GROMACS .gro file of C-alpha atoms in nm:
model
  190
    1MET     CA    1  -4.488   6.739   5.849
    2ASN     CA    2  -4.503   6.476   6.118
    3VAL     CA    3  -4.294   6.157   6.087
    4ILE     CA    4  -4.413   5.853   6.282
    5LYS     CA    5  -4.162   5.574   6.340
    6THR     CA    6  -4.287   5.217   6.314
    7LYS     CA    7  -4.160   4.898   6.474
    8LEU     CA    8  -3.979   4.826   6.144
    9LYS     CA    9  -3.650   5.014   6.125
   10ASP     CA   10  -3.646   5.269   5.840
   11CYS     CA   11  -4.017   5.225   5.761
   12VAL     CA   12  -4.210   5.543   5.854
   13ILE     CA   13  -4.556   5.696   5.829
   14ILE     CA   14  -4.567   6.058   5.715
   15GLU     CA   15  -4.841   6.304   5.796
   16PRO     CA   16  -4.788   6.601   5.562
   17GLU     CA   17  -4.882   6.953   5.665
   18ILE     CA   18  -5.216   7.041   5.507
   19PHE     CA   19  -5.321   7.398   5.432
   20GLY     CA   20  -5.693   7.423   5.377
   21ASP     CA   21  -6.002   7.636   5.399
   22GLU     CA   22  -6.353   7.637   5.254
   23ARG     CA   23  -6.205   7.647   4.901
   24GLY     CA   24  -6.008   7.324   4.936
   25PHE     CA   25  -5.656   7.231   5.044
   26PHE     CA   26  -5.288   7.226   4.947
   27LEU     CA   27  -5.008   6.996   5.058
   28GLU     CA   28  -4.662   6.898   4.940
   29THR     CA   29  -4.646   6.529   4.854
   30PHE     CA   30  -4.267   6.529   4.831
   31GLN     CA   31  -3.985   6.778   4.878
   32LEU     CA   32  -3.634   6.632   4.862
   33SER     CA   33  -3.458   6.827   5.137
   34ARG     CA   34  -3.748   6.812   5.385
   35TYR     CA   35  -3.804   6.438   5.338
   36ALA     CA   36  -3.430   6.372   5.365
   37ASP     CA   37  -3.398   6.581   5.684
   38LEU     CA   38  -3.713   6.471   5.865
   39ALA     CA   39  -3.783   6.120   5.735
   40ASP     CA   40  -3.434   6.010   5.619
   41ILE     CA   41  -3.565   5.950   5.266
   42SER     CA   42  -3.280   6.048   5.040
   43LEU     CA   43  -3.278   5.784   4.768
   44PRO     CA   44  -3.366   5.929   4.429
   45PHE     CA   45  -3.708   5.849   4.288
   46VAL     CA   46  -3.700   5.731   3.925
   47GLN     CA   47  -4.055   5.614   3.858
   48ASP     CA   48  -4.408   5.714   3.962
   49ASN     CA   49  -4.695   5.463   3.948
   50TYR     CA   50  -5.073   5.499   3.969
   51SER     CA   51  -5.332   5.227   4.012
   52ARG     CA   52  -5.707   5.205   4.064
   53SER     CA   53  -5.872   4.913   4.239
   54SER     CA   54  -6.220   4.827   4.360
   55LYS     CA   55  -6.339   4.725   4.706
   56SER     CA   56  -6.184   4.410   4.859
   57VAL     CA   57  -5.905   4.392   4.600
   58LEU     CA   58  -5.581   4.282   4.764
   59ARG     CA   59  -5.262   4.352   4.571
   60GLY     CA   60  -4.937   4.200   4.690
   61LEU     CA   61  -4.726   4.117   4.866
   62HIS     CA   62  -4.461   4.220   4.610
   63PHE     CA   63  -4.088   4.294   4.601
   64GLN     CA   64  -3.793   4.279   4.362
   65LYS     CA   65  -3.479   4.079   4.438
   66LYS     CA   66  -3.256   4.260   4.191
   67LYS     CA   67  -3.267   4.637   4.219
   68PRO     CA   68  -3.514   4.640   4.511
   69GLN     CA   69  -3.748   4.937   4.514
   70GLY     CA   70  -3.817   5.178   4.793
   71LYS     CA   71  -4.174   5.312   4.770
   72LEU     CA   72  -4.336   5.628   4.900
   73VAL     CA   73  -4.707   5.541   4.881
   74ARG     CA   74  -5.029   5.736   4.924
   75VAL     CA   75  -5.399   5.722   4.837
   76VAL     CA   76  -5.554   6.010   4.642
   77ARG     CA   77  -5.907   5.866   4.633
   78GLY     CA   78  -6.065   5.618   4.870
   79GLU     CA   79  -5.907   5.414   5.148
   80VAL     CA   80  -5.664   5.120   5.172
   81TYR     CA   81  -5.506   4.905   5.440
   82ASP     CA   82  -5.139   4.926   5.344
   83VAL     CA   83  -4.884   4.667   5.463
   84ALA     CA   84  -4.504   4.637   5.460
   85ILE     CA   85  -4.312   4.323   5.562
   86ASP     CA   86  -3.945   4.338   5.655
   87ILE     CA   87  -3.770   4.078   5.440
   88ARG     CA   88  -3.412   4.194   5.495
   89PRO     CA   89  -3.236   3.871   5.593
   90ASP     CA   90  -3.014   4.031   5.860
   91SER     CA   91  -3.283   4.251   6.012
   92GLN     CA   92  -3.394   4.208   6.374
   93THR     CA   93  -3.753   4.245   6.252
   94PHE     CA   94  -3.728   4.000   5.960
   95GLY     CA   95  -4.074   3.860   5.881
   96GLU     CA   96  -4.256   4.124   6.089
   97TRP     CA   97  -4.510   4.358   5.935
   98GLU     CA   98  -4.651   4.706   5.983
   99ALA     CA   99  -4.981   4.841   5.852
  100VAL     CA  100  -5.142   5.181   5.816
  101ILE     CA  101  -5.473   5.308   5.682
  102LEU     CA  102  -5.406   5.544   5.390
  103SER     CA  103  -5.692   5.754   5.257
  104ASP     CA  104  -5.781   6.069   5.070
  105LYS     CA  105  -5.912   6.201   5.403
  106ASN     CA  106  -5.606   6.145   5.624
  107LYS     CA  107  -5.356   6.210   5.340
  108LYS     CA  108  -5.091   5.999   5.515
  109GLN     CA  109  -4.796   5.855   5.327
  110PHE     CA  110  -4.605   5.536   5.399
  111TRP     CA  111  -4.232   5.508   5.325
  112ILE     CA  112  -4.138   5.148   5.249
  113PRO     CA  113  -3.761   5.125   5.194
  114PRO     CA  114  -3.585   4.873   4.969
  115GLY     CA  115  -3.587   4.531   5.134
  116PHE     CA  116  -3.955   4.520   5.221
  117ALA     CA  117  -4.249   4.338   5.061
  118HIS     CA  118  -4.555   4.555   5.003
  119GLY     CA  119  -4.926   4.504   4.955
  120PHE     CA  120  -5.260   4.669   5.016
  121LEU     CA  121  -5.629   4.591   5.059
  122VAL     CA  122  -5.893   4.832   4.927
  123LEU     CA  123  -6.146   4.929   5.195
  124SER     CA  124  -6.353   5.180   4.995
  125ASP     CA  125  -6.564   5.126   4.682
  126ILE     CA  126  -6.271   5.250   4.469
  127ALA     CA  127  -5.916   5.350   4.558
  128ASP     CA  128  -5.666   5.545   4.352
  129PHE     CA  129  -5.317   5.461   4.475
  130GLU     CA  130  -4.996   5.648   4.386
  131TYR     CA  131  -4.639   5.564   4.466
  132LYS     CA  132  -4.292   5.688   4.391
  133CYS     CA  133  -4.022   5.422   4.336
  134THR     CA  134  -3.647   5.438   4.390
  135ASP     CA  135  -3.571   5.194   4.108
  136TYR     CA  136  -3.729   5.085   3.784
  137TYR     CA  137  -3.975   4.798   3.767
  138ASN     CA  138  -3.798   4.483   3.650
  139PRO     CA  139  -4.042   4.199   3.566
  140SER     CA  140  -3.768   3.934   3.572
  141SER     CA  141  -3.683   4.031   3.930
  142GLU     CA  142  -4.039   4.039   4.064
  143TYR     CA  143  -4.118   3.811   4.356
  144GLY     CA  144  -4.374   3.799   4.630
  145ILE     CA  145  -4.513   3.646   4.943
  146ARG     CA  146  -4.859   3.494   4.966
  147TRP     CA  147  -5.104   3.736   5.125
  148ASN     CA  148  -5.232   3.479   5.377
  149ASP     CA  149  -4.898   3.335   5.490
  150SER     CA  150  -4.976   3.199   5.839
  151ASP     CA  151  -4.617   3.252   5.958
  152VAL     CA  152  -4.635   3.624   5.879
  153ASN     CA  153  -4.995   3.632   6.010
  154ILE     CA  154  -5.117   3.965   5.872
  155ASP     CA  155  -5.458   4.062   6.004
  156TRP     CA  156  -5.623   4.187   5.685
  157GLY     CA  157  -5.967   4.197   5.842
  158VAL     CA  158  -6.118   3.993   5.556
  159ILE     CA  159  -6.140   3.623   5.481
  160SER     CA  160  -6.186   3.623   5.102
  161PRO     CA  161  -6.035   3.928   4.934
  162HIS     CA  162  -6.024   3.956   4.556
  163VAL     CA  163  -5.668   3.844   4.471
  164SER     CA  164  -5.518   3.799   4.125
  165GLN     CA  165  -5.441   3.448   4.012
  166LYS     CA  166  -5.070   3.533   4.010
  167ASP     CA  167  -5.076   3.669   4.368
  168SER     CA  168  -5.279   3.373   4.497
  169LYS     CA  169  -4.998   3.139   4.393
  170LEU     CA  170  -4.709   3.332   4.547
  171PRO     CA  171  -4.487   3.125   4.778
  172PHE     CA  172  -4.481   3.153   5.156
  173LEU     CA  173  -4.197   3.345   5.320
  174LYS     CA  174  -4.041   3.027   5.467
  175ASP     CA  175  -4.017   2.875   5.118
  176GLN     CA  176  -3.805   3.154   4.977
  177LYS     CA  177  -3.437   3.215   4.986
  178ILE     CA  178  -3.424   3.590   4.996
  179LYS     CA  179  -3.087   3.731   4.915
  180PHE     CA  180  -3.090   4.077   4.772
  181SER     CA  181  -2.836   4.223   4.540
  182ARG     CA  182  -2.628   4.486   4.713
  183TYR     CA  183  -2.818   4.811   4.688
  184ARG     CA  184  -2.588   5.061   4.522
  185ARG     CA  185  -2.710   5.395   4.648
  186LYS     CA  186  -2.601   5.557   4.973
  187ASN     CA  187  -2.420   5.244   5.098
  188ILE     CA  188  -2.741   5.074   5.201
  189TYR     CA  189  -2.707   4.698   5.219
  190LEU     CA  190  -2.993   4.453   5.218
   0.00000   0.00000   0.00000
């Protein structure tokens, strides 16, 4: 597998090795020792999620303050523009973002560690999105950043995506006091 570093420390793009012929293909979507050695992903995954969305749906930008989740994301059908924002208060790249196109064709994965907000925009007619999480979903800890925050200035490539009512009312990054609970695993502090 090929690991591509991004401008955001600890956030990486993974290109898995694909074995294919005229019959189809095979690839490993996760293998603990390989991902720990090559991509420095060693937090345990405790929950897998699957979603389906239609074209121009924008989901995000979400994060949890208590028990922040790391996410290993991929698309199994269709194509999305996937975005991570560094919201770790002491990070040199606080407020900066990274994006990658994830699709069933390129089979790339995006590792978004705890301490990042995450969202995606569907580019294809339908997209099936899967992600592994390092902590359980906690609705009382869910927060977010408005998708069109001018200070973050994400270039989504669209003017009017289909955004849920809840996501359209998320606060801007400057209006939040982000202070994460100490992350308990592997002495990682956010």
